[in-house]
mmCIF file of C-alpha atoms in Angstrom:
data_model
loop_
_atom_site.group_PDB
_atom_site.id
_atom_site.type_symbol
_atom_site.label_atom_id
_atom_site.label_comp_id
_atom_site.label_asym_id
_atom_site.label_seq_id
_atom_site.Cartn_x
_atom_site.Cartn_y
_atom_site.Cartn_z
ATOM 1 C CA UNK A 1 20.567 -18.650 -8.167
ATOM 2 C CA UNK A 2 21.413 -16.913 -11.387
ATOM 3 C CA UNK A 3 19.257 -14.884 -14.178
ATOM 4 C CA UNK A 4 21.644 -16.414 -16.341
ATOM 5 C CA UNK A 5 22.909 -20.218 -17.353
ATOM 6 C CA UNK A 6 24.792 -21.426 -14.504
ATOM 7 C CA UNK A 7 27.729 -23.542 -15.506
ATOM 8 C CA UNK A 8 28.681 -26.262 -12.433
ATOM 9 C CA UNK A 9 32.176 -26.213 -13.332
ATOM 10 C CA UNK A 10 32.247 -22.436 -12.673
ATOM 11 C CA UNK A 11 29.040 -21.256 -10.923
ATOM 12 C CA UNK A 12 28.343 -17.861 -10.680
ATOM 13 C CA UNK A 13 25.322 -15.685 -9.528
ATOM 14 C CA UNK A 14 24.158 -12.921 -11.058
ATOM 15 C CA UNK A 15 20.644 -11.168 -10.958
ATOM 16 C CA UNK A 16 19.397 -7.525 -11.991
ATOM 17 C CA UNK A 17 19.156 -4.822 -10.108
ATOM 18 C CA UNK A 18 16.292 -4.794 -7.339
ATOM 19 C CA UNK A 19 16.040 -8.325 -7.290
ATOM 20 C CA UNK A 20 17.449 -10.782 -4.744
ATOM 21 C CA UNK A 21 16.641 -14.404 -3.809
ATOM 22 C CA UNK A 22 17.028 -16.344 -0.294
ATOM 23 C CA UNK A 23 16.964 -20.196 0.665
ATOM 24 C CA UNK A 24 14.724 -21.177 3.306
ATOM 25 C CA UNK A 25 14.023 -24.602 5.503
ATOM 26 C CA UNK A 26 10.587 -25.442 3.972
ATOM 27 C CA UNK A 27 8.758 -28.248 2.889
ATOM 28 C CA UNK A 28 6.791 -29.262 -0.779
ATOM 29 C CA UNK A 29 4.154 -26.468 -0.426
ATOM 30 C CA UNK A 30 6.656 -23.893 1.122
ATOM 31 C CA UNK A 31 3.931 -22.123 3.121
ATOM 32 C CA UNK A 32 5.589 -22.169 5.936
ATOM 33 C CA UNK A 33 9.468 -21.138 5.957
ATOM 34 C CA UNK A 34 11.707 -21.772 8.431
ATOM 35 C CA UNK A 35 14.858 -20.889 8.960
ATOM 36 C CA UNK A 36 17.022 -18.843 6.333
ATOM 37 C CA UNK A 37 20.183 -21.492 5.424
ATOM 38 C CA UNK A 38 22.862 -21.010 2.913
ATOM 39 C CA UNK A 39 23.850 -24.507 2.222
ATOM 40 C CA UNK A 40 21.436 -27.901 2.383
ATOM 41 C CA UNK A 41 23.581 -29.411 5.177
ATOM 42 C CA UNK A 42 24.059 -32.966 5.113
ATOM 43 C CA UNK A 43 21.966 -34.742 3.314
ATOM 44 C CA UNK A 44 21.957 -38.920 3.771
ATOM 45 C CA UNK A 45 22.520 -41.598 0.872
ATOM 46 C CA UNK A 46 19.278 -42.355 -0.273
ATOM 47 C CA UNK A 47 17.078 -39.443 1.229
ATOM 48 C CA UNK A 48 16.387 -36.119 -0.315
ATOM 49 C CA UNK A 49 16.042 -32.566 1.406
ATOM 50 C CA UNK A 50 13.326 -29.533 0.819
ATOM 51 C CA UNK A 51 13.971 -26.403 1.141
ATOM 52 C CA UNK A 52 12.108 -23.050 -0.159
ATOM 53 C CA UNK A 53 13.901 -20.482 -2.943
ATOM 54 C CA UNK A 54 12.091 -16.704 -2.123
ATOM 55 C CA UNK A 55 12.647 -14.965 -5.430
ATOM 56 C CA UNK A 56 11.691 -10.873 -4.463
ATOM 57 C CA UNK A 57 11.519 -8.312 -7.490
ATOM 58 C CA UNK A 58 12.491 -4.742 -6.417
ATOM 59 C CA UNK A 59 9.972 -1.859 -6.037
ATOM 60 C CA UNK A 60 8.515 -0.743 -8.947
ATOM 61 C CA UNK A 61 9.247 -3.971 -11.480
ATOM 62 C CA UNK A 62 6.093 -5.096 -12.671
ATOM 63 C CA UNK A 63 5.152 -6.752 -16.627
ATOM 64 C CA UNK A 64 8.650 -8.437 -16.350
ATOM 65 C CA UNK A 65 9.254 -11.926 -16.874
ATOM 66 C CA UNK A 66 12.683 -13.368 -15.734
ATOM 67 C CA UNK A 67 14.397 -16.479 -16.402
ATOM 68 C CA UNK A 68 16.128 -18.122 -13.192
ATOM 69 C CA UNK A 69 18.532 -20.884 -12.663
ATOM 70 C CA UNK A 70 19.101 -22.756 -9.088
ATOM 71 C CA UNK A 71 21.941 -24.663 -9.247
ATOM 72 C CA UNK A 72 23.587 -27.246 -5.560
ATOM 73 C CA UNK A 73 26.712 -28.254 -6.200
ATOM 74 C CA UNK A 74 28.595 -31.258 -3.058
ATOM 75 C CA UNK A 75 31.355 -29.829 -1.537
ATOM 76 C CA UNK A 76 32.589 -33.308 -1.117
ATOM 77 C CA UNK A 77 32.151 -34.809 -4.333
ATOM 78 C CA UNK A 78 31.665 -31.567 -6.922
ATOM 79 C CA UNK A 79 28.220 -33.944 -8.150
ATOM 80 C CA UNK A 80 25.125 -30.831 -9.001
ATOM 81 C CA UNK A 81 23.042 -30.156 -10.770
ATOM 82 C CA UNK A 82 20.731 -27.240 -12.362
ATOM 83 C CA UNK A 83 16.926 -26.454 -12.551
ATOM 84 C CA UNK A 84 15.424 -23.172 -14.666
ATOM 85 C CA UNK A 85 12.285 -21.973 -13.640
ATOM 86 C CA UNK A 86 11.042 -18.184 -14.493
ATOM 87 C CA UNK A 87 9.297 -15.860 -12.690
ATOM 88 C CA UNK A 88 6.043 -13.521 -13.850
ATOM 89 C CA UNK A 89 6.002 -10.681 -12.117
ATOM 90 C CA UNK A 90 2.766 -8.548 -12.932
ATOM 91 C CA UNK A 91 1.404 -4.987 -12.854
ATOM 92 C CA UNK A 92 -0.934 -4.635 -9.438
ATOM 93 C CA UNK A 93 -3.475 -1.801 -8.698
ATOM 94 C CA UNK A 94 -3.975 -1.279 -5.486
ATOM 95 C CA UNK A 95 -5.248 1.711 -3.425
ATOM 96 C CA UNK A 96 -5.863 1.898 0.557
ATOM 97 C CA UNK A 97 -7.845 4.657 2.292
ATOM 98 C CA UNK A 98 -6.908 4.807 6.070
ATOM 99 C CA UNK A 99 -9.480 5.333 8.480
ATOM 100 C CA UNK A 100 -13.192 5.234 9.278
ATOM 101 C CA UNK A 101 -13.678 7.527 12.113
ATOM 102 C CA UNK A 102 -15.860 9.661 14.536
ATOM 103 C CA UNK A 103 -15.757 13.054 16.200
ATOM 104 C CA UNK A 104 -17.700 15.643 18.434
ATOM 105 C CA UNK A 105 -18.286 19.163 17.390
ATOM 106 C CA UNK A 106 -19.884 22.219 19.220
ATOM 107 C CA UNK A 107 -22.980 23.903 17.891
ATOM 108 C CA UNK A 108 -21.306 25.918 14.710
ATOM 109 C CA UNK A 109 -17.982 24.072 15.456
ATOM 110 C CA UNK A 110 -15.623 22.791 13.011
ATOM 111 C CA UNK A 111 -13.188 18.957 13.623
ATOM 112 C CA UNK A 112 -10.662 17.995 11.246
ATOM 113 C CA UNK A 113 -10.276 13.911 10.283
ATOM 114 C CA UNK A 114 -6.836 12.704 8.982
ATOM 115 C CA UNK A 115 -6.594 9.800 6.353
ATOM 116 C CA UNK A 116 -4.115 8.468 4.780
ATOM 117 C CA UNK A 117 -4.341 7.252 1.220
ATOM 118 C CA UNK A 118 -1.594 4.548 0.224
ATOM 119 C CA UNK A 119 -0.518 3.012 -3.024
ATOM 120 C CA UNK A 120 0.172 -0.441 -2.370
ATOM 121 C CA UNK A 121 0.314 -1.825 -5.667
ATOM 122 C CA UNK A 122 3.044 -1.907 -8.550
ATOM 123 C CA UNK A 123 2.526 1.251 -10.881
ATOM 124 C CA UNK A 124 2.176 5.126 -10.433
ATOM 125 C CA UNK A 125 -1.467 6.305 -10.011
ATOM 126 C CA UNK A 126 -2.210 9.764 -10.380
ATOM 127 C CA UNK A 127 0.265 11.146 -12.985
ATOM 128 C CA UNK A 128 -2.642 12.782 -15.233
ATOM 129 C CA UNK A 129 -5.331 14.991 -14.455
ATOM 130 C CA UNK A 130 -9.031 12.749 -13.771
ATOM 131 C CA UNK A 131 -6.959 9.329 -13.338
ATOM 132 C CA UNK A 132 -7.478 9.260 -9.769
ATOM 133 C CA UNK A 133 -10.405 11.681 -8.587
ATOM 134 C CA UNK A 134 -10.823 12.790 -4.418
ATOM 135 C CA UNK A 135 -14.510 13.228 -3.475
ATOM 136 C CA UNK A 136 -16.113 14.166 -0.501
ATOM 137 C CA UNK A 137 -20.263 12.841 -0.198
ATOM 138 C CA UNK A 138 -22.687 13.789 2.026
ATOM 139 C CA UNK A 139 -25.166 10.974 3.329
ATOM 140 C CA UNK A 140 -27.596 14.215 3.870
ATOM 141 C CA UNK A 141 -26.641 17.361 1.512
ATOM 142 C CA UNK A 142 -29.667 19.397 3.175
ATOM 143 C CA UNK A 143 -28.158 18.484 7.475
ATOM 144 C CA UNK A 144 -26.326 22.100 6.572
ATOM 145 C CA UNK A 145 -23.083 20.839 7.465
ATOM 146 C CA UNK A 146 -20.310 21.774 5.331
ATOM 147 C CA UNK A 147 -17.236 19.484 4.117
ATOM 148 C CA UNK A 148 -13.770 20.405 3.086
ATOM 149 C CA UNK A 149 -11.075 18.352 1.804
ATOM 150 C CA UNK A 150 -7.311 19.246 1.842
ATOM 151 C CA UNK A 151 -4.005 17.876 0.804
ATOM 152 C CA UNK A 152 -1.609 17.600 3.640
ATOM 153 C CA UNK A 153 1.148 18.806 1.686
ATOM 154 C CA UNK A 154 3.623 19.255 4.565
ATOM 155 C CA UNK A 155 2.222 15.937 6.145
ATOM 156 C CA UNK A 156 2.070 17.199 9.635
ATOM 157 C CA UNK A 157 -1.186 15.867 10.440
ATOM 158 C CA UNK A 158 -2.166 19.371 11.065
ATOM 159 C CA UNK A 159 -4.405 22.033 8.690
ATOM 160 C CA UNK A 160 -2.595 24.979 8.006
ATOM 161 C CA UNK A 161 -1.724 27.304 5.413
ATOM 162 C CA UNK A 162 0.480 25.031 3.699
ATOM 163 C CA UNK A 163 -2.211 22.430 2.320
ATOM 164 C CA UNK A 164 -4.122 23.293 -0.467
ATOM 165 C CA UNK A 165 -8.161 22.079 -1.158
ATOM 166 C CA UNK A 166 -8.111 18.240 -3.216
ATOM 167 C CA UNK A 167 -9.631 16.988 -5.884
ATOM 168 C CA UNK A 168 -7.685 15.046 -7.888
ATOM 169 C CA UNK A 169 -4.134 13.538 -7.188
ATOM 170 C CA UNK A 170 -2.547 14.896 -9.671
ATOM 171 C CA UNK A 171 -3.407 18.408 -9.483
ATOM 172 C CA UNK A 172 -2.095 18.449 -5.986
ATOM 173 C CA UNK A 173 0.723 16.646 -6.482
ATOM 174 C CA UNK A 174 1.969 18.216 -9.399
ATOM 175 C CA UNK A 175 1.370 15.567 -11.626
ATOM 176 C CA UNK A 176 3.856 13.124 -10.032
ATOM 177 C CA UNK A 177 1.201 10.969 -8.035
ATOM 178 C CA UNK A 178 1.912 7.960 -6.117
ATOM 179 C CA UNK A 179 4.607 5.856 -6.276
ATOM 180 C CA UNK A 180 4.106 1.790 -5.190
ATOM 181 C CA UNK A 181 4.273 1.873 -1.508
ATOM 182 C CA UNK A 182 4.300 5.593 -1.232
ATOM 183 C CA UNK A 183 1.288 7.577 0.744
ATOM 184 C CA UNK A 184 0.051 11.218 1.170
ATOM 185 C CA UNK A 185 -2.200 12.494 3.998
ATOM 186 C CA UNK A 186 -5.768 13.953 3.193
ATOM 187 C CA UNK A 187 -7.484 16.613 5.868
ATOM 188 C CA UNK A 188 -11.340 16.356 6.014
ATOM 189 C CA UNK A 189 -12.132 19.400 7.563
ATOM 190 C CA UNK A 190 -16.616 19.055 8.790
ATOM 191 C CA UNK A 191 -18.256 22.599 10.298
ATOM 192 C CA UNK A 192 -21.648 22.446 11.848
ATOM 193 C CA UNK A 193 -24.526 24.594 11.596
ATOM 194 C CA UNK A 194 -25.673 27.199 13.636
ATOM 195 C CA UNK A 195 -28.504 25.816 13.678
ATOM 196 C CA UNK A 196 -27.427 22.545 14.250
ATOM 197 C CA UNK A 197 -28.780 21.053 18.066
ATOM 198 C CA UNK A 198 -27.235 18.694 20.284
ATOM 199 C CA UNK A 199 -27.114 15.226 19.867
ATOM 200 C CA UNK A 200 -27.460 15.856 16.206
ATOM 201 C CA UNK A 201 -24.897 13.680 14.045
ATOM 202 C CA UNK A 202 -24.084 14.200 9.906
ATOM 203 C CA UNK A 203 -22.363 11.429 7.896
ATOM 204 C CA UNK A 204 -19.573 12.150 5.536
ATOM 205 C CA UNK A 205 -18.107 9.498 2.524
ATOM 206 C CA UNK A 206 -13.957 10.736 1.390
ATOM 207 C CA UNK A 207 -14.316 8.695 -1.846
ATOM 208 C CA UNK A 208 -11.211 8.061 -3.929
ATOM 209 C CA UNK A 209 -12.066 6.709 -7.326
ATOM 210 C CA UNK A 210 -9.578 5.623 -9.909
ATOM 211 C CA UNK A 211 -10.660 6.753 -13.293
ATOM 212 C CA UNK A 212 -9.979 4.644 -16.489
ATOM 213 C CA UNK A 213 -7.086 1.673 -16.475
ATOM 214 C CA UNK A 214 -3.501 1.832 -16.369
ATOM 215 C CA UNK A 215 -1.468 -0.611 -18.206
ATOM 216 C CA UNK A 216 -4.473 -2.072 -19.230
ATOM 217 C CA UNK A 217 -5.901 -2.309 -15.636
ATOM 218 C CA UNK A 218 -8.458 -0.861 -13.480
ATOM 219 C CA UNK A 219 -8.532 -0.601 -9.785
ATOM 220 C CA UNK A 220 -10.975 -0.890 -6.823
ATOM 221 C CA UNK A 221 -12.676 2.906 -5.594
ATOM 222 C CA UNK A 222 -12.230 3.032 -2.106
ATOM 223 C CA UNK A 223 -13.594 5.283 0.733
ATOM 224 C CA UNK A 224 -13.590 6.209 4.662
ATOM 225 C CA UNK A 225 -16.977 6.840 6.604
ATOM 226 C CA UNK A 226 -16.686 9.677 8.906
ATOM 227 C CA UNK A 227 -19.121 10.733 11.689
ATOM 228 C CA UNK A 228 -19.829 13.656 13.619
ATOM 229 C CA UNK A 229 -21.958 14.300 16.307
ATOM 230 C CA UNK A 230 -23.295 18.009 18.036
ATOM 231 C CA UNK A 231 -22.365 18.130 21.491
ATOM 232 C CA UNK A 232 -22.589 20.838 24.018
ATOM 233 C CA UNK A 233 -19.497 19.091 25.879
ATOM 234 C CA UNK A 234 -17.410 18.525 22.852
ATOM 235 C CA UNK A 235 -14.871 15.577 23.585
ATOM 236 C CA UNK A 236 -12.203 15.536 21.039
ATOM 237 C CA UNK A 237 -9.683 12.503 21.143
ATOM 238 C CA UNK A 238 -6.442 12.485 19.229
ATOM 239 C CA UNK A 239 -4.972 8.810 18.706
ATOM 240 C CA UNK A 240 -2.461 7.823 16.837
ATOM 241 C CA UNK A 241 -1.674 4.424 15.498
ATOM 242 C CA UNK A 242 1.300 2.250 13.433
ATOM 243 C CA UNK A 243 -0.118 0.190 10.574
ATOM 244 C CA UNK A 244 1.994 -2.974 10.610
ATOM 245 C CA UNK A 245 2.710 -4.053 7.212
ATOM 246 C CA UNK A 246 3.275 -7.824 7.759
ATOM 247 C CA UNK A 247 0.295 -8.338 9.909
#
């Protein structure tokens, strides 16, 4: 496979930076791939063979359009041939929030909820000041619990003097946002009332809302539920998890 004319007599592969192709067993719809191969094997008189060409654009290329050339060539009888396709590769916006959750506090007691925001799609978000705004929304304003939202900055998981209150992403991150596939942390930090009783509970919405377009295209607002309920027996459970990326 070549981004440029491939000539039988003297093929020769050559693609941009970032961007690589592999051959799989496959059939017409190639929904299914099997296993990687780097020739066609033998292939009978009369018969023909499928197999599956994964074409995969490196991080960050997005609005590009690329010409490509697949070219087989019989290492018995030099016979080939060559097909051009071309590949579209557009611009995705794409924000995750990571995770709902639920916690116990004491009467006047304070609990601190991790999320995780992630940019899976294919351009920067957050490079300007509004573009991408961090919101925290009471289901009850007048429950007199009181909500605080902080940047992780070192990304320990942890509040501490390090992380500064959010608002926007690019005010805490210095204007650089988020990167495709990178991710920040985001403490919710939720204090009772003294006045609150037990058994008592107080909903809280982070909301992350992408302001505007970028590159001509908008994105989805998306936002965690947190809940936290007054106990006299506080139980606080810390769990940690792996987000699998192919599942």
């Amino acid at each position: 496979a070549s981004s440029t004319a491939i000539n039988l007599n003297n093929p020769v592969s050559t693609l941009p930076a970032g961007w690589t192709v592999s051959f799989f067993e496959g059939d017409a719809t190639c929904t299914t791939l099997g296993a990687q191969i780097a020739n066609s094997g033998n292939v009978p008189a009369n018969s023909t063979k499928q197999y599956c060409a994964v074409v995969q654009p490196g991080a960050g290329i997005n609005n590009t359009t690329l010409p490509i050339w697949f070219a087989i060539k019989s290492a018995v009888n030099q016979q080939g041939d060559v097909v051009k396709n071309q590949v579209v590769v557009q611009a995705i916006r794409n924000l995750t929030l990571w995770a709902d959750q639920q916690g116990q506090v004491q009467v006047g007691g304070t609990i601190v909820y991790l999320h995780t925001l992630k940019n899976q799609g294919t351009v920067q978000e957050g490079t300007s000041a509004g573009q991408v705004k961090l919101e925290v929304e009471p289901l009850n304003v007048n429950d007199g619990f009181s909500y605080t939202l902080y940047y992780d900055a070192n990304n320990n998981g942890v509040l501490d003097n390090t992380d500064v209150i959010a608002g926007d992403l690019a005010t805490i991150t210095a204007n650089v946002g988020l990167a495709p596939d990178q991710s920040i942390q985001l403490l919710l930090k939720v204090q009772s009332p003294p006045t609150a009783t037990n058994g008592m509970s107080s909903q809280v919405a982070l909301v992350v809302t992408p302001v505007g377009q970028v590159q001509g295209l908008t994105a989805a607002t998306v936002k965690n539920t947190d809940i936290t309920i007054v106990s006299s027996n506080q139980l606080r459970l810390v769990k940690s998890q792996l987000k699998d990326e192919t599942c």
